Coordinates of C-alpha atoms in Angstrom, one line a residue:
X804 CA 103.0 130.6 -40.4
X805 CA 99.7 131.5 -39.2
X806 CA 97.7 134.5 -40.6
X807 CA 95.0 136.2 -38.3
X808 CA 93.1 138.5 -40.6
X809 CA 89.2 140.0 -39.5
X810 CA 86.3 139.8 -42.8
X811 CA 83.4 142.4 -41.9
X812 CA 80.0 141.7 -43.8
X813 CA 76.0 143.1 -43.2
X814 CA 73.6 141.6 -41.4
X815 CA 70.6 141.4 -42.9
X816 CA 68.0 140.9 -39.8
X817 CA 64.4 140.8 -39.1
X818 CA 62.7 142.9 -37.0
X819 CA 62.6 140.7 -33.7
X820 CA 66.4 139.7 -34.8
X821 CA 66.9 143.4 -34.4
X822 CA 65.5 143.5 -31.4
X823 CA 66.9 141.0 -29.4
X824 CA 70.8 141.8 -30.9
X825 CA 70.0 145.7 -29.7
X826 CA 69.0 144.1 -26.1
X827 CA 72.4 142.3 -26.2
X828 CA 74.8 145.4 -27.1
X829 CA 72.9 147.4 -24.2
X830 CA 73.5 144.6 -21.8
X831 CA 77.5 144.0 -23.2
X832 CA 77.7 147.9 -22.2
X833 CA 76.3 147.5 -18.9
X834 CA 78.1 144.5 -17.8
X835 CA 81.2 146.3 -18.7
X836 CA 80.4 149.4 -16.8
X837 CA 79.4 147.2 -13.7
X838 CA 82.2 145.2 -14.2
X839 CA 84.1 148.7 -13.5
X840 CA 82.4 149.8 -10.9
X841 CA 83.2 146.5 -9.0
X842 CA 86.7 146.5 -9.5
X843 CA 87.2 150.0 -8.6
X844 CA 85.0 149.8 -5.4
X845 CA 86.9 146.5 -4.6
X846 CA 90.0 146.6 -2.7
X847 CA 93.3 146.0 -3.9
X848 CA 94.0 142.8 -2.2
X849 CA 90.6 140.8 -2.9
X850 CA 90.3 142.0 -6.5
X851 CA 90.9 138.8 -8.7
X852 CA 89.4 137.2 -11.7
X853 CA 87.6 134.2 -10.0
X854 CA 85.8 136.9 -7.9
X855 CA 84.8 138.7 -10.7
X856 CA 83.2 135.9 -12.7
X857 CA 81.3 134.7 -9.9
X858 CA 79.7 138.0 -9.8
X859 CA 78.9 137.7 -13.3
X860 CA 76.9 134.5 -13.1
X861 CA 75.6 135.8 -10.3
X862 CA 74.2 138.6 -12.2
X863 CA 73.3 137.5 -14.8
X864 CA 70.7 134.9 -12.9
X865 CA 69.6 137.8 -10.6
X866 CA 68.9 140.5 -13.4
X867 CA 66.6 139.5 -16.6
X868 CA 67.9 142.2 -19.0
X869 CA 71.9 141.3 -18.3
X870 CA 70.2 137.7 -19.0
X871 CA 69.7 138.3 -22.8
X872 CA 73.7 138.9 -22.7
X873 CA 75.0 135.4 -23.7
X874 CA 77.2 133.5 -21.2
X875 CA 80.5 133.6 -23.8
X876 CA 79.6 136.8 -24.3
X877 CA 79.7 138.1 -20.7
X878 CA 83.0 136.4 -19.9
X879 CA 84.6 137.5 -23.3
X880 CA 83.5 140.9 -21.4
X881 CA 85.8 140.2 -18.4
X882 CA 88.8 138.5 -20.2
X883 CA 88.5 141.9 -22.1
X884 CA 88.5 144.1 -19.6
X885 CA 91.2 142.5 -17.4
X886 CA 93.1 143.0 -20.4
X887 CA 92.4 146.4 -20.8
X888 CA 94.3 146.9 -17.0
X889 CA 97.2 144.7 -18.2
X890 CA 97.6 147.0 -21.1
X891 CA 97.6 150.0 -18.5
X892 CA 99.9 149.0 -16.4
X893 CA 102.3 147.6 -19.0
X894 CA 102.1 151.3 -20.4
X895 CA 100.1 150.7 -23.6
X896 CA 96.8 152.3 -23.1
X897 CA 95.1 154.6 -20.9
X898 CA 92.8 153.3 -18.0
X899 CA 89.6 151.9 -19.0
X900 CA 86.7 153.6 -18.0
X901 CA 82.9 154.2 -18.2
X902 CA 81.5 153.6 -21.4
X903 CA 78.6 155.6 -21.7
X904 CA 75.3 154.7 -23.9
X905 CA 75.9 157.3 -26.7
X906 CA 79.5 157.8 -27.1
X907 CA 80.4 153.9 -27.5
X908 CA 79.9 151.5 -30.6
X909 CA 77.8 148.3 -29.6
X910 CA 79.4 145.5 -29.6
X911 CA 78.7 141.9 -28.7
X912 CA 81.5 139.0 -28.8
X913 CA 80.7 135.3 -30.3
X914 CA 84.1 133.9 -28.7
X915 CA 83.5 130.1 -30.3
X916 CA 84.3 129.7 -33.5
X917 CA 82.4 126.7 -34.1
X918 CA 79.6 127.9 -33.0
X919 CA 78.6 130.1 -36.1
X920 CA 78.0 127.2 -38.2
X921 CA 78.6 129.2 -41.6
X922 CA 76.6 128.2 -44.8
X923 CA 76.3 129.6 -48.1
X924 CA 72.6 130.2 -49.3
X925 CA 72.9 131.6 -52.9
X926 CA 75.8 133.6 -54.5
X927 CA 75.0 137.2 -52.6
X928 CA 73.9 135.5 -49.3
X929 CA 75.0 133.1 -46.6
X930 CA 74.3 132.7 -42.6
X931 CA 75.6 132.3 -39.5
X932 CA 74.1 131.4 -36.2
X933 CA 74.0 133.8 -33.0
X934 CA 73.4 132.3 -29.6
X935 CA 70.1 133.4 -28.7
X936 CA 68.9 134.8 -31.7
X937 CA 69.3 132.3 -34.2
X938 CA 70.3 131.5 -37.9
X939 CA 70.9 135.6 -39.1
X940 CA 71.5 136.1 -42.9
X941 CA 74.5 138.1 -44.0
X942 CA 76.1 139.8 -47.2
X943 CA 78.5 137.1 -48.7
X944 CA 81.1 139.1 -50.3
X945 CA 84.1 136.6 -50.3
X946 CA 84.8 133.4 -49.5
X947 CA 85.7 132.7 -46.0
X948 CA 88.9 130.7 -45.0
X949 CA 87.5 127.0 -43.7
X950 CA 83.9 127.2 -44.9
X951 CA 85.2 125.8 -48.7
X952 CA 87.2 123.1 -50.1
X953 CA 89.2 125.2 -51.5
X954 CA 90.7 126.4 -48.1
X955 CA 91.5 122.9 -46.0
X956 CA 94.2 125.1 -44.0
X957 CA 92.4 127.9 -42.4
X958 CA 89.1 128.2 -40.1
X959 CA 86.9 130.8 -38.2
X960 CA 88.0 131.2 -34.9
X961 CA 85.1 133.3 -33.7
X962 CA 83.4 136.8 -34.4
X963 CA 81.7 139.9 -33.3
X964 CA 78.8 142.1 -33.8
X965 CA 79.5 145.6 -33.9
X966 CA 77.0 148.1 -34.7
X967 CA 77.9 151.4 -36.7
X968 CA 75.8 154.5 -38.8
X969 CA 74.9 151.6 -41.1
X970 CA 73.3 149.3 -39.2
X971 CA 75.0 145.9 -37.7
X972 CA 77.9 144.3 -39.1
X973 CA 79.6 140.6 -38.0
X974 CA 83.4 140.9 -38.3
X975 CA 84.8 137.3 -38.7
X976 CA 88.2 136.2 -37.2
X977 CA 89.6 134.0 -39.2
X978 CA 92.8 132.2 -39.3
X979 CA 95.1 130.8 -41.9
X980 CA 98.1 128.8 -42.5
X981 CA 100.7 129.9 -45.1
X982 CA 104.1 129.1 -46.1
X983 CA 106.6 131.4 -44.5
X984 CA 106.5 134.8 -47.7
X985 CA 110.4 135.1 -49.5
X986 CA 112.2 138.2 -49.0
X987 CA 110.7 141.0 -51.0
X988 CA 113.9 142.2 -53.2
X989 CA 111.8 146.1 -54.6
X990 CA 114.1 149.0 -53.6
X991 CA 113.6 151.1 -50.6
X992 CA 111.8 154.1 -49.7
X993 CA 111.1 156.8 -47.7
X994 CA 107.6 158.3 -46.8
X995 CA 106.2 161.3 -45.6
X996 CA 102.8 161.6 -44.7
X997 CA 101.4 165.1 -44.5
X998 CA 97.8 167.3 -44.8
X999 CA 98.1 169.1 -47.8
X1000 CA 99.6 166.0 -49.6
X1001 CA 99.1 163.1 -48.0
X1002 CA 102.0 160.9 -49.0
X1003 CA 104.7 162.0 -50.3
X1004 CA 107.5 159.0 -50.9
X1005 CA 111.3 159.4 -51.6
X1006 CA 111.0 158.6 -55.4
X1007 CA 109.6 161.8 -56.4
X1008 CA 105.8 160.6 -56.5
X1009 CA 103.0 161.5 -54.0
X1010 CA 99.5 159.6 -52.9
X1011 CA 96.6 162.1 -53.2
X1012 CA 93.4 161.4 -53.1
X1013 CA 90.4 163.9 -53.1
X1014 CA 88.2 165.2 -50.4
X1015 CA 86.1 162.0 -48.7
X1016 CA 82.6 164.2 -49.0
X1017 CA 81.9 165.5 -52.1
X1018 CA 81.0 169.5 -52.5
X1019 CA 77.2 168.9 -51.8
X1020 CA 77.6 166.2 -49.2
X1021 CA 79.7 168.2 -47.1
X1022 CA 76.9 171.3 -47.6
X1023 CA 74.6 169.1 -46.2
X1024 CA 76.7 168.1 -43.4
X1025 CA 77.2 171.5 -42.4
X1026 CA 74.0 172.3 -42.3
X1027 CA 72.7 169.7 -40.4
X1028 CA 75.4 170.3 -37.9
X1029 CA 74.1 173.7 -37.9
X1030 CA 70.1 172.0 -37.3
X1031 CA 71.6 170.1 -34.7
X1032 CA 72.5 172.8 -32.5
X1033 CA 69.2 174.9 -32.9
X1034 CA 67.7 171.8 -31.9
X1035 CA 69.8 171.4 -28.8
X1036 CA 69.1 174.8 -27.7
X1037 CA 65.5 174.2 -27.3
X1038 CA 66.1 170.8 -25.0
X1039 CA 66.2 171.2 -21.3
X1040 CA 68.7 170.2 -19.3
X1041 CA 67.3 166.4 -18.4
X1042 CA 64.9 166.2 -20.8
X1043 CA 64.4 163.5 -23.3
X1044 CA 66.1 163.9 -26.7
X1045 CA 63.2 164.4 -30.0
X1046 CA 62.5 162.8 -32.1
X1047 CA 63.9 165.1 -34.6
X1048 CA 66.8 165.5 -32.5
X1049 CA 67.8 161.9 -32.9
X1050 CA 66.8 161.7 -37.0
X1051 CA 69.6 164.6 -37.6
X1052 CA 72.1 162.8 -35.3
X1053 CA 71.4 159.7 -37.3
X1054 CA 71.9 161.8 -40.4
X1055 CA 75.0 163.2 -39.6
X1056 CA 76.5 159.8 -38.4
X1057 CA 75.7 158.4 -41.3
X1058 CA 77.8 161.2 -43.4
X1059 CA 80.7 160.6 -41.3
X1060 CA 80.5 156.8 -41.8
X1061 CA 80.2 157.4 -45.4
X1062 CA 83.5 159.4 -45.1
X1063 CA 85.1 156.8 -43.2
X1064 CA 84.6 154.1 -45.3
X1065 CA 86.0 155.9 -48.4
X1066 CA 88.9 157.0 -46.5
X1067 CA 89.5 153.0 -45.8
X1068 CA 89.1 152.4 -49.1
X1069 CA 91.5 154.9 -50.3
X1070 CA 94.1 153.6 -47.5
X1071 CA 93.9 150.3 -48.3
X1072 CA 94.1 150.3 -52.0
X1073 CA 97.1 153.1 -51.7
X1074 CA 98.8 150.5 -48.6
X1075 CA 98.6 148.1 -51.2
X1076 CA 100.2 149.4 -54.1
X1077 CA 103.2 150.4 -52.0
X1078 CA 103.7 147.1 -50.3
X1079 CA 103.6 145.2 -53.9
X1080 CA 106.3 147.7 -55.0
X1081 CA 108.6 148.6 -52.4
X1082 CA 110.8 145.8 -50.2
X1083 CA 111.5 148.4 -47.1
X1084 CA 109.4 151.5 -46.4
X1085 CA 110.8 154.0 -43.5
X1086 CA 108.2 156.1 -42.0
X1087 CA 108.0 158.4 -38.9
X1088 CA 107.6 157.5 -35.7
X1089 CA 105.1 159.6 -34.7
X1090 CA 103.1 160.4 -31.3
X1091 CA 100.1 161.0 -32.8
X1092 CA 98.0 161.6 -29.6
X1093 CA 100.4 164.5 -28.5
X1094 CA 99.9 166.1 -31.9
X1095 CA 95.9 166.4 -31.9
X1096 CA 96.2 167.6 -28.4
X1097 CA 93.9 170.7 -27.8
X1098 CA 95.4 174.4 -27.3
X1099 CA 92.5 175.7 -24.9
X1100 CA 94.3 175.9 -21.9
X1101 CA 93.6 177.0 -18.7
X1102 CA 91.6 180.1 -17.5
X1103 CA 95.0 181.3 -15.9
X1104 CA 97.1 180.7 -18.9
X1105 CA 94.7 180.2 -22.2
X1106 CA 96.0 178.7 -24.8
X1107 CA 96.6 180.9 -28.3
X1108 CA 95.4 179.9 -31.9
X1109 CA 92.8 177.9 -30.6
X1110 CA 90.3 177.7 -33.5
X1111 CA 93.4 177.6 -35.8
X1112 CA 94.7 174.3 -33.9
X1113 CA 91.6 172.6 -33.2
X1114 CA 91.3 173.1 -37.2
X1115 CA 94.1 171.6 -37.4
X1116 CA 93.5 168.6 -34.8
X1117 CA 90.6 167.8 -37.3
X1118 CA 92.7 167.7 -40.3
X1119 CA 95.2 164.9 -38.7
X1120 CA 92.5 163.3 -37.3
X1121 CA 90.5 162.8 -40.7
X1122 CA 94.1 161.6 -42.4
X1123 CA 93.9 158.5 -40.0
X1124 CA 98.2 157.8 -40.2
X1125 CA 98.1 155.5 -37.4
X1126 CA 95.9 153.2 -39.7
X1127 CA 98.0 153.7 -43.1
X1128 CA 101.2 153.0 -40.7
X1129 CA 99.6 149.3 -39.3
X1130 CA 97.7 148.5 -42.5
X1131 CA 101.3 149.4 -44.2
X1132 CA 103.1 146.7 -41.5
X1133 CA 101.2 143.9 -41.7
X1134 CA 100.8 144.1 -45.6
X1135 CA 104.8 144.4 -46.0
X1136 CA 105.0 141.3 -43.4
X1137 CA 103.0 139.2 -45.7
X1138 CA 105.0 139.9 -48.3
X1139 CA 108.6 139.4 -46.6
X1140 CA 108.7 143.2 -46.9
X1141 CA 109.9 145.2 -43.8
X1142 CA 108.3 148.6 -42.2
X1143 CA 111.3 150.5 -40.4
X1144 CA 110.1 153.9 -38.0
X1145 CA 112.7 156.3 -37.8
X1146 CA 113.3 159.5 -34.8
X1147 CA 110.8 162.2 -36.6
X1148 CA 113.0 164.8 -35.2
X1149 CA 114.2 167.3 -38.0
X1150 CA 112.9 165.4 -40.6
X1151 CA 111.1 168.4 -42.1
X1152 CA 113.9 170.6 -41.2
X1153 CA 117.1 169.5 -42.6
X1154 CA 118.7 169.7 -46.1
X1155 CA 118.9 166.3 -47.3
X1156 CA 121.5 167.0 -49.7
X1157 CA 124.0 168.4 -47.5
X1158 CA 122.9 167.9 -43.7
X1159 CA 121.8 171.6 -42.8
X1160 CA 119.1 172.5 -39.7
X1161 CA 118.0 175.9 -39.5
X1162 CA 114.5 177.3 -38.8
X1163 CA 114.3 179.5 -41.5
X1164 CA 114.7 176.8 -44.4
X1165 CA 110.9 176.6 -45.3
X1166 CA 109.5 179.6 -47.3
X1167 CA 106.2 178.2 -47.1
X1168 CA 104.4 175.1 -45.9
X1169 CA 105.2 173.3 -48.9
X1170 CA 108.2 175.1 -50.4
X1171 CA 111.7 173.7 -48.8
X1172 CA 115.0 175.9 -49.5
X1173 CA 118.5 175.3 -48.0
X1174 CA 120.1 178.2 -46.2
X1175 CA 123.6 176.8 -46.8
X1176 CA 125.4 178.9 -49.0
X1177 CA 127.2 176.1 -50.7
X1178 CA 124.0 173.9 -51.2
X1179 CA 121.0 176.5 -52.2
X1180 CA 118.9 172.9 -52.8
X1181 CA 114.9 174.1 -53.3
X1182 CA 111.6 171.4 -53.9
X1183 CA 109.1 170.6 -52.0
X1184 CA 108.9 170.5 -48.5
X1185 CA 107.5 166.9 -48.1
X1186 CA 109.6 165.5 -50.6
X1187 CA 112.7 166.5 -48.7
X1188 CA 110.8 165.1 -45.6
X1189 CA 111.0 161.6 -47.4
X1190 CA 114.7 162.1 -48.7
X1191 CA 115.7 162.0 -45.0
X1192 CA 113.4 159.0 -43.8
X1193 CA 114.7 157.2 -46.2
X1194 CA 118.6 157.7 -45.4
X1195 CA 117.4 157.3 -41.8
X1196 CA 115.8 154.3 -42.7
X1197 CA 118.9 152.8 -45.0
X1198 CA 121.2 153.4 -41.9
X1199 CA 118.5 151.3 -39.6
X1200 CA 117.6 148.3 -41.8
X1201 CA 120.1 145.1 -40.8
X1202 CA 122.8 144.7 -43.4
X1203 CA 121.7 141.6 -44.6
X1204 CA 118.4 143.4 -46.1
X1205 CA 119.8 146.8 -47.1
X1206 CA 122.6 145.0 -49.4
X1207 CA 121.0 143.2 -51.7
X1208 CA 118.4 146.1 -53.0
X1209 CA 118.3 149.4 -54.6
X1210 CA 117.6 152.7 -53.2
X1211 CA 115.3 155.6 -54.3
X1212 CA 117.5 158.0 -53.4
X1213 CA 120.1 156.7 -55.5
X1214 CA 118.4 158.0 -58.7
X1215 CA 118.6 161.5 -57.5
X1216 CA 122.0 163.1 -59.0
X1217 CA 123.9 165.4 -56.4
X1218 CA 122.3 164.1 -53.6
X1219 CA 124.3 161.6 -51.7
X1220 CA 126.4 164.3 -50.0
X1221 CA 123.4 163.4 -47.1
X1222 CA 124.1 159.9 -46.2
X1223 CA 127.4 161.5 -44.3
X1224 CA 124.6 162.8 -41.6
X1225 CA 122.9 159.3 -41.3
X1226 CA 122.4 159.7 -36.9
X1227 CA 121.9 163.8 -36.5
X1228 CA 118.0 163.3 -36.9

């Protein structure tokens, strides 16, 4: 079986490295955007790939600064965005559109693989060659598959600058060979993911973690959000952005990367745990993107509880459950484990012990009580959110995986009155 799996390390570059790797990402961005305008100014009937890459060569001979843009690189740029289009139409994604200069994440693509000629220069350091730039020093952090001995079965199939708050990062794709992983026999579970608690599984035990900026870090960011818009007011429509202007931007991106990478950490290291213990996990399938949509409205109709949802946008947004849900898959894959997503319909709402839906069944946010006379079951809210994932996800896992393990649920006295209501969700 073979393993795809992406290693991120920093680059370590001089200033005239710097230089020319900045004049690539703005040239990737702008042979992307022209690439759009082309194909949208282009008629139906004559757009087609062969068109398009002679245009590239074309411009890339005519233009000097879409020159520093390495050939691979520029027609990594069209295979990417033709694939963007198949993705549209096959329902997947959005359109693509323009990607404009401050809003999008520099990127430049080194398609080859053998290309990079990797080497290892002392034990915190190796290198890797980019087409016209040259031999770049990175962070060596781990070993990569196909540059030891110890790894005959795997290689680097190419890689990709990308340039973040910190500074400019290679990301390595790398691919291995592995045996084909046993079944995982751990029991099965249930999980609920959530704000207030962030995971909540179907054993009784939750994944918390604390808030990704400390007390004083998120001060600071709050006040240089509040410098940042003093700032803007004084700029004129048109005119060029400050100097200071730009050093609080950079400030503020830098405390959001700084959250982001501790809320990676956190994700992965939680993802982890769960996959090593559990054989079958049963989440929600969720539509994330119609959840974080805005309440404003329309000047006609305006929307109510604006500031309260937008609030509330942020929080989903920051819990990232799209990410724990595909780091979650492929880590349960590897090991012969199996991620099940099950309707998230009533989930939240129904009695797990006995099957009963009513509205009025949550006290609070985190309090659940069952209206049923002859049930009268109380906990918490999220924990009986994971109960019922995890009898929907019992009743969707193939037979020949759900009879040879334990369930969580099963530990839970009184309780399998609910696995009589295994479709109603």
């Amino acid at each position: 079986m073979k393993q795809q799996r992406g290693h991120k390390a920093r680059l370590d570059l001089t200033p005239v490295q710097l230089w020319k790797i900045e004049d690539q990402g703005h040239a990737a961005r702008a042979m992307w955007n022209l690439l759009h305008d082309l194909w949208t100014m282009t008629p139906k009937c004559q757009r087609s790939l062969s068109r398009m890459d002679a245009e590239i060569r074309r411009a890339r001979k005519e233009i000097d600064w879409l020159a520093k843009l390495p050939a691979q690189a520029a027609q990594q740029i069209l295979k990417t965005y033709i694939r963007a289009w198949v993705n549209c139409w096959e329902g997947r994604a959005q359109e693509p559109n323009f990607k404009a200069r401050f809003r999008t994440r520099a990127a430049v693509d080194i398609p080859q693989g053998r290309d990079l000629r990797i080497t290892r220069i002392n034990r915190r350091w190796g290198q890797v060659w980019v087409p016209m730039v040259g031999l770049v020093r990175f962070r060596w952090t781990k070993d990569l598959p196909g540059t030891t001995k110890s790894s005959p079965a795997a290689r680097v199939t190419g890689a990709r600058l990308v340039k973040d708050a910190l500074g400019w990062h290679i990301v390595f794709r790398t691919e291995l060979t592995v045996d084909e992983p046993k079944p995982h026999m751990g029991p099965g579970v249930g999980i609920d993911v959530g704000i207030s608690r962030p995971m909540a599984l179907s054993d009784g035990t939750f994944r918390d973690h604390d808030k990704w900026l400390r007390p004083k870090e998120a001060e600071r960011l709050r006040r240089l959000e509040r410098t940042r818009e003093r700032q803007k007011q004084h700029r004129k429509p048109g005119e060029k952005t400050s100097k200071r202007l730009r050093r609080t931007n950079r400030l503020i991106a830098g405390y959001h990367a700084r959250a982001k990478r501790r809320t990676l950490d956190w994700q992965h290291k939680t993802t982890t745990g769960i996959a090593d213990m559990f054989g079958v996990v049963g989440v929600e399938a969720l539509k994330i993107t119609n959840m974080v949509k805005s309440a404003r409205g329309t000047a006609e109709e305006p929307g109510k509880n604006v500031r309260q949802k937008a609030e509330l946008n942020r929080s989903i947004s920051a819990e990232a459950w799209g990410r724990t849900v595909t780091l979650l898959e492929y880590k349960l894959t590897d090991r012969g484990g199996h991620l099940i997503k099950v309707p998230a319909p009533n989930t939240s709402r129904r009695c797990h012990a006995c099957g009963f839906i009513t509205e009025g069944n949550r006290e609070t946010q985190a309090v659940f009580v069952c209206k049923n006379e002859t049930c009268g079951w109380s906990g918490n809210a999220d924990t009986n959110g994971s109960f019922n994932i995890e009898i929907a996800t019992k009743y969707q896992t193939p037979q020949e995986i759900v009879g040879v393990r334990t369930w969580s649920l099963s530990q839970w006295a009184g309780r399998e009155a609910s696995t009589t209501h295994p479709v109603a969700l």
